[in-house]
Short mmCIF file of C-alpha atoms in Angstrom, two decimals:
data_model
loop_
_atom_site.label_atom_id
_atom_site.label_comp_id
_atom_site.label_asym_id
_atom_site.label_seq_id
_atom_site.Cartn_x
_atom_site.Cartn_y
_atom_site.Cartn_z
CA MET A 1 -176.22 -79.99 72.03
CA ALA A 2 -174.51 -81.94 74.98
CA ASP A 3 -176.33 -84.33 77.22
CA GLY A 4 -176.27 -84.85 80.70
CA ASP A 5 -172.79 -85.51 81.56
CA GLY A 6 -171.58 -82.14 79.15
CA ASP A 7 -169.78 -84.22 76.59
CA PRO A 8 -170.97 -83.81 73.06
CA PRO A 9 -172.74 -85.21 70.56
CA ALA A 10 -171.45 -88.62 69.14
CA ARG A 11 -171.01 -88.51 64.82
CA PRO A 12 -173.10 -89.62 63.07
CA TRP A 13 -170.85 -92.97 61.80
CA TRP A 14 -170.89 -91.67 58.04
CA ARG A 15 -169.10 -89.27 59.67
CA ARG A 16 -166.19 -90.32 61.64
CA PRO A 17 -162.50 -89.67 59.94
CA ALA A 18 -162.26 -93.73 60.14
CA PHE A 19 -165.21 -94.40 57.63
CA VAL A 20 -164.20 -91.26 55.63
CA THR A 21 -160.53 -92.40 55.41
CA ALA A 22 -161.85 -96.09 54.01
CA ALA A 23 -164.02 -94.73 51.39
CA THR A 24 -162.04 -92.33 50.14
CA ALA A 25 -159.05 -95.20 49.23
CA VAL A 26 -161.84 -97.83 48.08
CA ALA A 27 -162.71 -94.65 45.68
CA VAL A 28 -159.60 -93.55 44.56
CA ALA A 29 -158.10 -97.42 43.85
CA ALA A 30 -161.81 -97.60 42.02
CA ILE A 31 -160.86 -94.17 40.07
CA GLY A 32 -157.52 -96.00 39.14
CA SER A 33 -158.59 -99.11 37.92
CA TRP A 34 -161.47 -97.52 35.46
CA LEU A 35 -158.72 -95.26 34.36
CA THR A 36 -155.95 -98.88 33.17
CA GLN A 37 -159.20 -100.67 31.69
CA GLY A 38 -159.74 -97.65 29.30
CA GLY A 39 -161.67 -94.46 31.61
CA ILE A 40 -158.96 -92.56 30.19
CA SER A 41 -159.31 -93.15 27.24
CA LEU A 42 -163.19 -91.72 27.31
CA VAL A 43 -161.48 -88.66 29.97
CA GLY A 44 -159.07 -88.17 26.57
CA GLY A 45 -162.14 -87.78 23.64
CA LEU A 46 -163.79 -85.62 26.39
CA PHE A 47 -160.59 -83.20 26.64
CA GLY A 48 -159.53 -83.71 22.70
CA ASN A 49 -156.66 -86.71 22.76
CA ASP A 50 -155.88 -87.37 19.66
CA ASP A 51 -154.07 -90.28 20.38
CA LYS A 52 -156.62 -92.07 18.12
CA ALA A 53 -156.26 -90.31 15.10
CA ALA A 54 -154.19 -92.24 12.66
CA PRO A 55 -151.42 -90.05 11.35
CA PRO A 56 -150.27 -89.89 7.87
CA LEU A 57 -146.68 -91.69 6.96
CA VAL A 58 -144.59 -89.52 6.33
CA SER A 59 -140.74 -90.59 3.91
CA VAL A 60 -138.12 -88.34 4.19
CA GLN A 61 -134.89 -88.58 2.02
CA PRO A 62 -132.71 -86.01 2.00
CA LEU A 63 -129.81 -84.98 -0.56
CA ASP A 64 -126.92 -87.21 1.02
CA THR A 65 -124.91 -88.24 -1.38
CA ALA A 66 -121.40 -87.50 -1.62
CA MET A 67 -121.29 -87.17 -5.33
CA CYS A 68 -122.94 -83.67 -6.91
CA ASN A 69 -122.76 -81.87 -3.42
CA VAL A 70 -121.00 -79.02 -1.69
CA TRP A 71 -118.93 -80.99 1.53
CA LEU A 72 -117.72 -78.71 4.78
CA LEU A 73 -114.93 -79.47 4.74
CA ARG A 74 -113.05 -80.37 8.06
CA GLN A 75 -109.17 -80.98 7.02
CA ASP A 76 -107.74 -78.87 4.81
CA PRO A 77 -109.04 -78.69 1.42
CA GLN A 78 -105.91 -80.56 -0.13
CA HIS A 79 -105.55 -82.61 1.77
CA VAL A 80 -108.87 -83.83 0.89
CA ALA A 81 -108.21 -83.71 -2.72
CA ASP A 82 -105.66 -85.84 -2.55
CA THR A 83 -106.99 -88.58 -1.47
CA LEU A 84 -109.58 -88.50 -3.52
CA THR A 85 -107.55 -88.50 -6.95
CA ARG A 86 -105.37 -90.85 -5.73
CA GLU A 87 -107.98 -93.12 -4.77
CA LEU A 88 -110.52 -92.52 -7.50
CA SER A 89 -107.87 -92.31 -10.20
CA ARG A 90 -106.00 -95.38 -9.44
CA ASP A 91 -110.55 -97.58 -8.18
CA ALA A 92 -112.34 -95.49 -10.71
CA PRO A 93 -110.78 -93.81 -13.76
CA ASP A 94 -113.91 -93.30 -15.85
CA PRO A 95 -116.61 -91.02 -14.27
CA ARG A 96 -119.30 -92.02 -16.75
CA ALA A 97 -118.75 -96.28 -16.18
CA ASP A 98 -117.13 -95.76 -13.04
CA ARG A 99 -120.12 -93.23 -11.73
CA GLU A 100 -121.37 -95.84 -8.52
CA LYS A 101 -117.70 -97.05 -8.01
CA GLN A 102 -116.75 -93.34 -7.53
CA SER A 103 -119.60 -92.55 -5.19
CA ALA A 104 -119.04 -94.88 -2.65
CA ILE A 105 -115.48 -94.03 -3.12
CA ALA A 106 -116.89 -90.62 -2.68
CA ASP A 107 -118.95 -91.00 0.18
CA ARG A 108 -115.99 -93.14 2.29
CA ILE A 109 -113.39 -89.88 2.09
CA ARG A 110 -116.01 -87.82 2.71
CA LYS A 111 -116.99 -89.54 6.21
CA GLU A 112 -112.95 -90.47 7.31
CA THR A 113 -111.91 -87.09 6.65
CA GLY A 114 -115.39 -85.40 8.50
CA SER A 115 -116.61 -83.49 5.59
CA ARG A 116 -120.27 -82.82 6.27
CA LEU A 117 -122.78 -82.78 3.48
CA ALA A 118 -125.96 -79.15 3.25
CA THR A 119 -128.74 -82.24 3.84
CA GLY A 120 -131.32 -79.60 4.10
CA GLY A 121 -129.87 -77.95 0.63
CA VAL A 122 -133.18 -80.34 -1.23
CA VAL A 123 -135.26 -82.82 1.11
CA ASP A 124 -137.59 -84.79 -0.82
CA VAL A 125 -140.87 -86.07 1.18
CA THR A 126 -143.07 -88.51 0.63
CA VAL A 127 -146.93 -88.54 2.43
CA GLN A 128 -149.01 -91.16 2.28
CA GLY A 129 -151.97 -91.78 4.67
CA PRO A 130 -152.88 -95.86 6.34
CA LYS A 131 -154.58 -98.68 5.38
CA ASP A 132 -158.53 -97.65 4.60
CA LYS A 133 -158.05 -93.85 5.94
CA ALA A 134 -158.01 -91.45 3.99
CA ILE A 135 -155.94 -88.12 5.07
CA VAL A 136 -155.59 -83.83 4.19
CA LEU A 137 -152.47 -82.26 4.77
CA THR A 138 -153.09 -78.62 5.27
CA GLY A 139 -149.92 -76.96 5.40
CA LEU A 140 -145.95 -76.63 5.70
CA GLU A 141 -143.96 -74.53 8.29
CA LEU A 142 -140.12 -74.31 8.99
CA ASP A 143 -139.33 -74.27 12.14
CA LEU A 144 -135.30 -72.17 12.38
CA LYS A 145 -132.83 -74.61 15.23
CA HIS A 146 -129.84 -72.52 14.76
CA ARG A 147 -128.56 -70.11 12.52
CA SER A 148 -124.85 -68.28 12.65
CA ARG A 149 -123.70 -66.24 10.35
CA ASP A 150 -119.78 -67.96 9.73
CA VAL A 151 -119.77 -71.24 8.08
CA PRO A 152 -118.03 -73.10 10.12
CA GLY A 153 -115.61 -74.43 8.15
CA LYS A 154 -114.33 -74.42 3.46
CA ARG A 155 -117.13 -75.24 1.44
CA MET A 156 -116.41 -77.58 -1.17
CA ALA A 157 -118.57 -78.80 -4.73
CA MET A 158 -118.40 -81.96 -5.46
CA GLY A 159 -118.84 -83.49 -8.61
CA THR A 160 -119.42 -82.35 -12.38
CA GLY A 161 -122.28 -83.48 -14.74
CA CYS A 162 -124.64 -82.83 -12.41
CA GLY A 163 -128.31 -83.04 -13.00
CA ALA A 164 -132.15 -84.17 -11.55
CA ASP A 165 -135.27 -84.10 -13.07
CA ILE A 166 -137.09 -81.46 -12.09
CA PRO A 167 -140.51 -82.88 -9.64
CA PRO A 168 -143.62 -82.36 -8.62
CA ARG A 169 -144.37 -79.76 -5.41
CA ARG A 170 -141.50 -77.83 -5.38
CA TYR A 171 -141.48 -75.87 -2.07
CA ALA A 172 -138.61 -72.96 -1.31
CA ALA A 173 -137.55 -71.22 1.75
CA ALA A 174 -134.42 -68.67 1.94
CA LEU A 175 -133.24 -68.89 5.59
CA ASP A 176 -131.70 -65.58 5.58
CA ASP A 177 -134.91 -63.66 5.03
CA PRO A 178 -136.18 -62.44 8.81
CA ALA A 179 -138.69 -64.61 8.87
CA PRO A 180 -138.18 -67.79 6.25
CA ALA A 181 -141.02 -69.99 5.25
CA PHE A 182 -141.62 -72.98 1.94
CA LYS A 183 -142.94 -71.39 -0.88
CA LEU A 184 -144.40 -73.24 -3.70
CA GLU A 185 -142.35 -72.63 -6.53
CA GLN A 186 -144.82 -71.32 -9.24
CA GLN A 187 -142.71 -71.16 -12.38
CA LEU A 188 -140.26 -74.02 -13.95
CA PRO A 189 -136.90 -73.19 -15.01
CA ASP A 190 -137.37 -72.60 -18.40
CA GLY A 191 -140.24 -69.35 -16.65
CA THR A 192 -143.22 -71.31 -17.81
CA LEU A 193 -146.08 -71.84 -15.12
CA ASP A 194 -145.41 -75.46 -13.66
CA PRO A 195 -149.33 -77.11 -14.44
CA LYS A 196 -147.85 -78.99 -11.23
CA ALA A 197 -147.84 -76.39 -8.50
CA VAL A 198 -151.45 -76.63 -6.52
CA GLY A 199 -151.15 -75.30 -2.91
CA PHE A 200 -152.72 -76.79 0.31
CA PRO A 201 -154.48 -79.12 1.02
CA TYR A 202 -153.71 -82.28 -0.14
CA LYS A 203 -155.60 -85.59 0.13
CA VAL A 204 -153.66 -88.75 0.76
CA SER A 205 -154.09 -92.12 0.94
CA ALA A 206 -152.49 -95.29 1.04
CA GLY A 207 -152.91 -95.66 -3.23
CA ASP A 208 -152.77 -91.83 -3.50
CA PRO A 209 -149.35 -90.78 -1.64
CA GLU A 210 -147.94 -86.61 -2.10
CA TYR A 211 -144.66 -85.28 -2.98
CA LEU A 212 -142.42 -82.67 -1.88
CA HIS A 213 -139.87 -81.51 -2.97
CA LEU A 214 -138.47 -78.87 -0.22
CA GLU A 215 -135.75 -76.90 -1.18
CA SER A 216 -133.50 -73.98 0.75
CA TRP A 217 -130.57 -71.72 0.99
CA CYS A 218 -128.84 -69.41 2.44
CA ASP A 219 -125.72 -67.46 2.68
CA ASP A 220 -125.41 -68.25 6.32
CA TYR A 221 -125.42 -71.93 8.07
CA VAL A 222 -128.91 -73.18 9.37
CA GLU A 223 -130.32 -75.68 11.61
CA TRP A 224 -134.20 -76.27 9.93
CA THR A 225 -136.83 -79.16 11.17
CA ALA A 226 -140.16 -78.62 9.04
CA LYS A 227 -143.57 -79.56 10.40
CA LEU A 228 -146.75 -80.83 8.61
CA ARG A 229 -150.24 -80.34 9.77
CA TRP A 230 -152.26 -82.89 8.31
CA VAL A 231 -156.68 -83.62 9.36
CA SER A 232 -157.47 -87.10 10.57
CA ASP A 233 -160.92 -87.70 11.08
CA GLY A 234 -161.73 -84.48 12.06
CA VAL A 235 -158.64 -84.36 14.31
CA GLN A 236 -155.59 -81.78 13.76
CA GLY A 237 -152.22 -82.31 14.13
CA THR A 238 -148.85 -82.10 13.24
CA THR A 239 -145.11 -84.47 11.96
CA GLU A 240 -142.36 -83.16 12.17
CA ILE A 241 -139.81 -83.32 9.91
CA ASN A 242 -136.16 -83.70 10.19
CA ASP A 243 -133.09 -85.35 9.71
CA LYS A 244 -133.54 -88.96 12.04
CA GLY A 245 -134.58 -87.35 14.74
CA LYS A 246 -131.82 -84.42 13.87
CA PRO A 247 -131.76 -80.75 12.51
CA PHE A 248 -131.28 -80.98 8.74
CA ARG A 249 -128.19 -78.27 7.39
CA THR A 250 -127.99 -75.69 5.01
CA PHE A 251 -125.04 -73.76 4.07
CA SER A 252 -123.94 -71.45 0.79
CA GLY A 253 -124.35 -74.88 -1.18
CA ASP A 254 -124.48 -73.70 -4.60
CA SER A 255 -121.99 -74.29 -6.37
CA GLU A 256 -121.20 -70.68 -6.87
CA ALA A 257 -121.03 -70.14 -2.99
CA ALA A 258 -118.31 -72.91 -2.28
CA ASP A 259 -114.78 -71.90 -1.93
CA PHE A 260 -112.79 -74.62 -4.07
CA ARG A 261 -114.61 -76.83 -6.88
CA TYR A 262 -113.62 -81.20 -7.12
CA ASP A 263 -113.46 -82.20 -10.81
CA ASN A 264 -113.97 -86.39 -10.80
CA GLU A 265 -113.39 -85.98 -14.02
CA THR A 266 -109.91 -84.78 -14.64
CA PHE A 267 -109.04 -85.05 -10.52
CA THR A 268 -108.27 -80.84 -9.98
CA LEU A 269 -109.25 -78.81 -7.42
CA THR A 270 -110.15 -75.70 -7.80
CA PRO A 271 -110.40 -72.38 -5.98
CA VAL A 272 -114.24 -70.81 -6.80
CA PRO A 273 -113.40 -66.92 -7.39
CA HIS A 274 -115.39 -64.53 -5.30
CA ASN A 275 -116.34 -60.76 -5.58
CA PRO A 276 -115.46 -59.02 -2.25
#
């Protein structure tokens, strides 16, 4: 209500603009300090932040050795084979006695010629919990990053006399399927049931790790990663399985699907016949 001179009534001191501005600045500063000193952890907890959930420790080892693998060639196949023959026959002529030396020479020549490996054909994954903590692994998802009908180069199967033990927890994926997924292999190569073929969930700890053996194949050229799902302290999380931060590569990596086969015993390159 106006006074006798027609002036509006004075505002209370606590509603004046200068006080409101100052109070707002003080409140913002106080909240910022609180968040910096740990209040944000409380906010994160209220809204499901999983910063405190200890993730599993994951070690990934793709089949990235030059021997007993398939090379995706960037140079002329005969030139690559001639280079291999010259150096292997001179420095490591016995494939049994010179096995490690042959492998080192082959790997160096593979890199020098720009040849690539199907790093996603076979991937071994070791998972364990952090110290004094158990984690439950709940699933594995395949994530396609790139697919091409054309394989960018000729494929050369490298090495003879290759073989390996059968690992536990074998998961396989046919990447040519419309919706490919890793599936637990229930049978051994001889057709009998695999007693180790027990699916998710798995419980892991520091002293009780889990070993997953991932295999993939395709007629195309595919790049992929996988997501390992887990629960730690009641909080769900995922860990990406990849090749040192990059997607794995899978192409027709079986020796029968290759275009050429190089024999490290006879030092010869042979074309692989395919049905039209």
